[in-house]
Coordinates of C-alpha atoms in Angstrom, one line a residue:
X1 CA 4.4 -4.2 11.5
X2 CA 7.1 -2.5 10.0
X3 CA 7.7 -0.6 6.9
X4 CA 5.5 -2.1 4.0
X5 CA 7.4 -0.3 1.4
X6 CA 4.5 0.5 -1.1
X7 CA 4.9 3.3 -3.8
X8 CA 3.3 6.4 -2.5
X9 CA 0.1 7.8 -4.1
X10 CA -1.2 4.8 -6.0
X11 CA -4.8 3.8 -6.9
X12 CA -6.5 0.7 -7.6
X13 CA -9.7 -0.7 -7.3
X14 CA -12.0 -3.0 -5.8
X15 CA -12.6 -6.2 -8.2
X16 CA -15.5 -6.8 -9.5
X17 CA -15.3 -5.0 -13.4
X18 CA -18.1 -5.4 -16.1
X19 CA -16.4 -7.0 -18.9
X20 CA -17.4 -10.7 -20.0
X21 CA -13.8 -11.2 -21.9
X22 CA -11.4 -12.0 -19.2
X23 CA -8.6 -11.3 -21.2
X24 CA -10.1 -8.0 -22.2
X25 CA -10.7 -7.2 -17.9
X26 CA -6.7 -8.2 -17.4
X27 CA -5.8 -5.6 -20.3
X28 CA -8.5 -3.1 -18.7
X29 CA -7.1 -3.2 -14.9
X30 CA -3.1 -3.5 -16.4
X31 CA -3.7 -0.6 -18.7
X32 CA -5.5 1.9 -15.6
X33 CA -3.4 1.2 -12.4
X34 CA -0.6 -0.1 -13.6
X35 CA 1.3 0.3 -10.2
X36 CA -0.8 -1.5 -8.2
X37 CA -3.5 -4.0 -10.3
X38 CA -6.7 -5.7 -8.9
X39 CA -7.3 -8.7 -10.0
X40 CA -10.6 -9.0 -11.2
X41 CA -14.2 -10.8 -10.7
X42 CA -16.2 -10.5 -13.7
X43 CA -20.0 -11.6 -12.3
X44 CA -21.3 -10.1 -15.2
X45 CA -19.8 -13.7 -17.4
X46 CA -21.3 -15.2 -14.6
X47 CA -22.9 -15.2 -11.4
X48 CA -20.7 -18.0 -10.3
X49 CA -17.7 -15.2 -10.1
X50 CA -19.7 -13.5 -7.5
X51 CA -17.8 -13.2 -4.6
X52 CA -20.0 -15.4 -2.2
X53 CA -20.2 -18.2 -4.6
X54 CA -16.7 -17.9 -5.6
X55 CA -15.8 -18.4 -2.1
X56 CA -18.0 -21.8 -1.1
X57 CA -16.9 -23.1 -4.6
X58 CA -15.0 -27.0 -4.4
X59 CA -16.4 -27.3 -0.5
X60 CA -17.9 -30.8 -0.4
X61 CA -21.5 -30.3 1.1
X62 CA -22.1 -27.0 -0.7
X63 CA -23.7 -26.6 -4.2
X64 CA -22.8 -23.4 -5.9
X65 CA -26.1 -23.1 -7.8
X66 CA -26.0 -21.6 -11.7
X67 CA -27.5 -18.3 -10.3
X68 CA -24.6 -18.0 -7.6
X69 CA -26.6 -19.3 -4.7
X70 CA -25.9 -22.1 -1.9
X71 CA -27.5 -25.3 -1.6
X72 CA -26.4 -27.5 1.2
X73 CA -25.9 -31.7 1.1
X74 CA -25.6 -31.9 4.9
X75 CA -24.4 -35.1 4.6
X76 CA -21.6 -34.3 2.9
X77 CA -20.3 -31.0 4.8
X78 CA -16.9 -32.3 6.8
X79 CA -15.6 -28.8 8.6
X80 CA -12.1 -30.7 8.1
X81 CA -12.2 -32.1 4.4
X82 CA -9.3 -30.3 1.9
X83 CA -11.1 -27.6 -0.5
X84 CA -11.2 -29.1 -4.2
X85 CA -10.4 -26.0 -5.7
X86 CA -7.7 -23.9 -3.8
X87 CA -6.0 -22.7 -6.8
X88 CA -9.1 -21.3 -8.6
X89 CA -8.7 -23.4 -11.9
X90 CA -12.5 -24.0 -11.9
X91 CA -15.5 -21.9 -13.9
X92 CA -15.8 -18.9 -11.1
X93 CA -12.5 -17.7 -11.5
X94 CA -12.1 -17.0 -15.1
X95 CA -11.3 -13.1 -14.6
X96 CA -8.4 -14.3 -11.9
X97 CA -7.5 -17.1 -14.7
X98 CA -7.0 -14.4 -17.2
X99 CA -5.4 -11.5 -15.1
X100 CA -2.8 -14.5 -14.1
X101 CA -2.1 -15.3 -17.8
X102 CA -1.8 -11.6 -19.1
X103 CA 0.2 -10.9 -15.7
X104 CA 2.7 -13.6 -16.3
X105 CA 2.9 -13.0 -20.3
X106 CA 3.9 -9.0 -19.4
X107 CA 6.6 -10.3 -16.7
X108 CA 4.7 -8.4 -14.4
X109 CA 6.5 -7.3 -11.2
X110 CA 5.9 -5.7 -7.8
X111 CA 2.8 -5.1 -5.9
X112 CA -0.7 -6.6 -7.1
X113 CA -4.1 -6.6 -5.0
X114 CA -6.3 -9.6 -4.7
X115 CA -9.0 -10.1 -2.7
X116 CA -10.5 -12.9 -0.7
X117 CA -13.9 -13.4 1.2
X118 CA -13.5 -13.3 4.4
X119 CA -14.4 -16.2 7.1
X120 CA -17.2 -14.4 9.1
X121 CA -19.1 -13.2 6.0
X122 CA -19.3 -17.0 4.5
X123 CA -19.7 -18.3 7.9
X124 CA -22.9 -15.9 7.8
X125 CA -23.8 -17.0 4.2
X126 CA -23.5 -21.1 5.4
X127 CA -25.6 -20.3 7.9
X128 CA -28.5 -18.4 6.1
X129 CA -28.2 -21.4 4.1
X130 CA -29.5 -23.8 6.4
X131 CA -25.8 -24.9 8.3
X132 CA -25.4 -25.5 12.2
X133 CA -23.9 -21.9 12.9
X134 CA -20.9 -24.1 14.6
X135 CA -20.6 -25.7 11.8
X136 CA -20.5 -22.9 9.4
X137 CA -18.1 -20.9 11.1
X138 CA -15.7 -23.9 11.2
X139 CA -15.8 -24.9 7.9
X140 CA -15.6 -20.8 6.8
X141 CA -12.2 -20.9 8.6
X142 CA -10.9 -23.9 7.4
X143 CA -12.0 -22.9 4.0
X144 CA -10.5 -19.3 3.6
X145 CA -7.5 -20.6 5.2
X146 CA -7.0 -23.3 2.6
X147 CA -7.7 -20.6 -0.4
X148 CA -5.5 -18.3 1.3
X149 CA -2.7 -20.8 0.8
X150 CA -3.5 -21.5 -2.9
X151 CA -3.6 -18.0 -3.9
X152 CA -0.3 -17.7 -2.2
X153 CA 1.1 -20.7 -4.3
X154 CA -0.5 -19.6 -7.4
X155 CA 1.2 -16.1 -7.3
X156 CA 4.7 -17.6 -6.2
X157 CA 4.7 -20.6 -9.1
X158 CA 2.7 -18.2 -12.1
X159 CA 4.2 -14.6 -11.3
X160 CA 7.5 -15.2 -9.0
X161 CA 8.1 -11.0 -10.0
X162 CA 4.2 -10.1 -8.0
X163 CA 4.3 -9.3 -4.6
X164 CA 0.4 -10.3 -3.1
X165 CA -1.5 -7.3 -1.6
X166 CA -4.2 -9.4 -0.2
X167 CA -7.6 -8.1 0.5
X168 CA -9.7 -9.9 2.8
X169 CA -13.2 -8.4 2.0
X170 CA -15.5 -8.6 5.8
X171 CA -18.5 -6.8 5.2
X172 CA -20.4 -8.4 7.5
X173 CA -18.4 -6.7 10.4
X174 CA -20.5 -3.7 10.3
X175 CA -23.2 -5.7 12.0
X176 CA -20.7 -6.8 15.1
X177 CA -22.9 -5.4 17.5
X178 CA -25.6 -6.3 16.3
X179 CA -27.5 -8.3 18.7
X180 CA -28.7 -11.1 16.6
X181 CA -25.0 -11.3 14.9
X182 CA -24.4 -15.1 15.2
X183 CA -20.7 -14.8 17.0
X184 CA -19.7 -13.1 19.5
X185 CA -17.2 -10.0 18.6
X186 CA -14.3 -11.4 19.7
X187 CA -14.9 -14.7 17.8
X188 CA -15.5 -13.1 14.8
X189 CA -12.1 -11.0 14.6
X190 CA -10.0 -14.1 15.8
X191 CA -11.0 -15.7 12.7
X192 CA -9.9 -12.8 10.4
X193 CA -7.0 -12.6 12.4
X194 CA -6.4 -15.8 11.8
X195 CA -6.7 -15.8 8.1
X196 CA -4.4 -12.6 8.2
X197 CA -1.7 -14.5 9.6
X198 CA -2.1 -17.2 7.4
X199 CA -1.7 -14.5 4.3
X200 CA 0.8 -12.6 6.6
X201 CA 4.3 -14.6 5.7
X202 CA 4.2 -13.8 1.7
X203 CA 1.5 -11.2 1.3
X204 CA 1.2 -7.6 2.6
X205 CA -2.7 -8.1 4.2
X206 CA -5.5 -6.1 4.0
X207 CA -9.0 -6.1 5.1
X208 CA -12.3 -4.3 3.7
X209 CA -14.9 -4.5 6.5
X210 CA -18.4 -2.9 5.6
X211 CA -18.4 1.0 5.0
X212 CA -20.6 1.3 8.6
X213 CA -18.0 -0.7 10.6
X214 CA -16.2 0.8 13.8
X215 CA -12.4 1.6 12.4
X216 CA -11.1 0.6 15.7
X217 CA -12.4 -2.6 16.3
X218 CA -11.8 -3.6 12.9
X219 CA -7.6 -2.6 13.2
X220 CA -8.1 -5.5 16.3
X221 CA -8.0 -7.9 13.4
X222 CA -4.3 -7.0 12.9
X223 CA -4.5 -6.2 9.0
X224 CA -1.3 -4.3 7.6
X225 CA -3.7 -2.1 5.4
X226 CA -7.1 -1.0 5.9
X227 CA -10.0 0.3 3.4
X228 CA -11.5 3.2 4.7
X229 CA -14.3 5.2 3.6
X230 CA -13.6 8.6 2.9
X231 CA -16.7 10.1 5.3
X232 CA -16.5 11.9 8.6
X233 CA -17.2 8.6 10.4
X234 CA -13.9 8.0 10.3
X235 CA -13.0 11.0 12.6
X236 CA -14.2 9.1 15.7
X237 CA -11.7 6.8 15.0
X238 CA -8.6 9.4 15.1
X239 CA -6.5 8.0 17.8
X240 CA -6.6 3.7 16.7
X241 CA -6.0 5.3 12.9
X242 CA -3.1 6.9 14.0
X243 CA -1.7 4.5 16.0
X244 CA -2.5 2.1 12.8
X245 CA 0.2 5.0 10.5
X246 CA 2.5 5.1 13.4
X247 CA 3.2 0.9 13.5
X248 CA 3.7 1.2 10.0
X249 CA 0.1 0.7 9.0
X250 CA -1.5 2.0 5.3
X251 CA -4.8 3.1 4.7
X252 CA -6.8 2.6 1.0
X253 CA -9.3 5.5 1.1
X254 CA -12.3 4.4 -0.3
X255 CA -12.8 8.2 -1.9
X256 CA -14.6 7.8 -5.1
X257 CA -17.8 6.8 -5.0
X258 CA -19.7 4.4 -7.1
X259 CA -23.8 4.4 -6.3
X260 CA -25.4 7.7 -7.7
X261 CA -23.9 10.6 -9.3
X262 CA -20.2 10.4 -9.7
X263 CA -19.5 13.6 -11.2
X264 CA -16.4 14.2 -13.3
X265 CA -14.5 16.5 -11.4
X266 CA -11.2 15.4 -9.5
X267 CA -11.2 18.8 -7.7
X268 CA -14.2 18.0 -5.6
X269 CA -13.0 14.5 -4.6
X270 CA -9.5 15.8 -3.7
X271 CA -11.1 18.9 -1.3
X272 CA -13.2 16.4 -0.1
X273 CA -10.6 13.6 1.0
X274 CA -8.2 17.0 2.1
X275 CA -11.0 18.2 4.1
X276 CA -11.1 14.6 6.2
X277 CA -8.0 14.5 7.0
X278 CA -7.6 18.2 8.0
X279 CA -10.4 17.1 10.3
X280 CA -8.2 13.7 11.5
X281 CA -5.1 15.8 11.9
X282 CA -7.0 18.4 14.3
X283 CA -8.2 14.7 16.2
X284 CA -4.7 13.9 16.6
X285 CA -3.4 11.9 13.7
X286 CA 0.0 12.9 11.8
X287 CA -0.6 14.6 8.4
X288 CA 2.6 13.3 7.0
X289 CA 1.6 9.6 7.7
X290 CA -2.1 10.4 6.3
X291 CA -0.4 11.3 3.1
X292 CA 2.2 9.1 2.8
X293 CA 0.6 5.9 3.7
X294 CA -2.2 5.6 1.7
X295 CA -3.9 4.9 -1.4
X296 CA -7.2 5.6 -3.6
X297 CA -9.9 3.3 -4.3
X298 CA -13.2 3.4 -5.2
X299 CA -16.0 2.7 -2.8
X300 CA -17.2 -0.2 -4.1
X301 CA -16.9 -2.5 -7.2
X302 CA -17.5 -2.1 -10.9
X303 CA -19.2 -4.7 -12.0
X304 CA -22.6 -3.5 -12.3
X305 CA -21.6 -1.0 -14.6
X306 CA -21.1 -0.2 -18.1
X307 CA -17.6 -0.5 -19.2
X308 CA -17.4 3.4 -19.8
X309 CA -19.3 4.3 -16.3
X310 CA -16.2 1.6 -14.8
X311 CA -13.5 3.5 -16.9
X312 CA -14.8 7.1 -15.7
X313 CA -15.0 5.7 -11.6
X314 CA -10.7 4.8 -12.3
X315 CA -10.0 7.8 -14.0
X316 CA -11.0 9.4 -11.2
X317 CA -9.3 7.1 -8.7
X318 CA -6.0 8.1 -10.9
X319 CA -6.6 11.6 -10.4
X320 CA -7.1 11.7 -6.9
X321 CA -4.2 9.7 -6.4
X322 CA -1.9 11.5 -8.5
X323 CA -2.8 14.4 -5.9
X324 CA -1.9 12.5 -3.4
X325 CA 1.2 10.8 -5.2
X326 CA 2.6 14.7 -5.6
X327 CA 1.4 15.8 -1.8
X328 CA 3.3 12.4 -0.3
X329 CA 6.6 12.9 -2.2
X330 CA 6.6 16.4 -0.9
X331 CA 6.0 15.5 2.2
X332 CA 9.3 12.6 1.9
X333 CA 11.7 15.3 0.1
X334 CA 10.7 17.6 2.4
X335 CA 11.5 15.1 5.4
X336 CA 14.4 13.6 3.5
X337 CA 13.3 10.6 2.2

């Protein structure tokens, strides 16, 4: 895997934000993680920038409907034909569309997140719809594969400066075992795999399974970085996570949460997220890696929220990170980084 060279301690977020103005969510997300940006979703402008209907949009076959469901042409669905939108230029991407203009008017440079839906969970989506599960899965691949390329090309033409952290959000893997899951488990991670590897040549990779799913079996994918909730779950996991940190792997802790009461103290969120990882390191993992290859996230995205509730959630992403930004260049002074 080798060393992915990310600035230590950073925080970003997941997405989805709750402006309407797309220009105001690109100054939003530049102006609070400045080191490492999301680019945004805004599905409170519109439900077609939800992240299921952003994904089937431009697939022949598939109607994105004005409330941001699927409606299916049978028909017309070809699990071969070329996407018509692979560079987003089309109504459900107006929050990337403005994060890409305000990005390349500030000369932007260095890391910057974005995040894809994955194959399995629109292969599940087709499916519900009414598609041959076959079918679905095939056309999922073929579709993510081809938007993986155009975000790729987007990035390399618009912001030549922006290197791609590139999120592929799976939350359908928590249901893996499940036994009425519609693919097999090894099918299902071949097919993130393979949209990993497509991202893999020009973007570090990342992958957001569901907050219930097994840590180990979702590393089998093969992302670079994983987002992991910041519960005791995780502790089960000790030996794959560490063998993740030791290739060379980075973890985004999901460590701020964003259902219920969210509090306003950094303190408790830091002991907390110290406290898992004291409990990691006693399981076997290294407490210098845990520190040094990781970053903060919230648990889930903003765009339910008010703009003030969304700005709150990042402060506290910030201040958690800058924790751990002050713990992890400790830890590389110390070890003479």
């Amino acid at each position: 895997m080798g060393d992915l060279e990310l600035p230590a301690g950073m925080a970003t977020s997941v997405g989805p934000l709750p402006h309407t103005d797309p220009a105001a969510a690109a100054a939003f997300v530049l102006d609070r993680h400045p080191r490492l940006p999301a680019a945004p979703s805004l599905p409170g402008r519109s439900p077609l920038e939800r992240r299921l209907a952003q994904a089937a949009w431009g697939v022949d076959g598939v109607r994105v409907m004005s409330d941001g469901s699927l409606s299916l042409d049978p028909l017309d669905i070809d699990p071969e034909a070329r996407l018509g939108d692979p560079h987003m230029d089309g109504p459900p991407f107006k929050g990337f569309q403005g994060f890409v203009r305000a990005a390349a008017a500030a000369g932007l440079i260095g890391p910057v997140k974005f995040q894809l839906t994955g194959p399995v969970s629109l292969g599940i989506a087709l499916d519900a719809a009414g598609m041959e599960a076959e079918v679905a899965f095939r056309l999922a691949a073929s579709i993510v594969g081809q938007r993986a390329r155009g975000l790729i090309e987007v990035v390399a033409e618009r912001l030549p400066g922006v290197r791609p952290v590139v999120v592929v959000d799976e939350p359908t893997l928590a249901a893996l075992h499940d036994p009425a899951f519609p693919l097999p488990v090894e099918r299902a991670l071949d097919l993130v795999s393979a949209t990993l590897a497509t991202l893999e040549p020009s973007a570090v990779t990342g992958l957001r399974p569901g907050p219930d799913t097994d840590v180990g079996l979702a590393l089998e994918a093969g992302p670079q970085l994983l987002v992991v909730p910041a519960n005791d779950q995780v502790v089960a996991s000790a030996g794959a996570l560490d063998r993740f940190l030791e290739r060379g792997g980075w973890v985004a802790w999901a460590a701020v949460p964003t259902e219920g009461p969210v509090g306003s103290s950094v303190d408790r969120l830091w002991r907390s997220l110290s406290g898992l990882w004291c409990k990691l390191v006693q399981a076997g993992c290294d407490p210098a890696r845990l520190r040094t290859q990781a970053l903060v996230l919230p648990t889930g995205g903003l765009g339910r929220h008010h703009v003030a509730q969304a700005t709150a959630v990042l402060d506290l992403a910030d201040g958690v990170a800058q924790r751990l930004y002050d713990q992890a260049t400790g830890l590389r002074l110390s070890a003479g980084a």
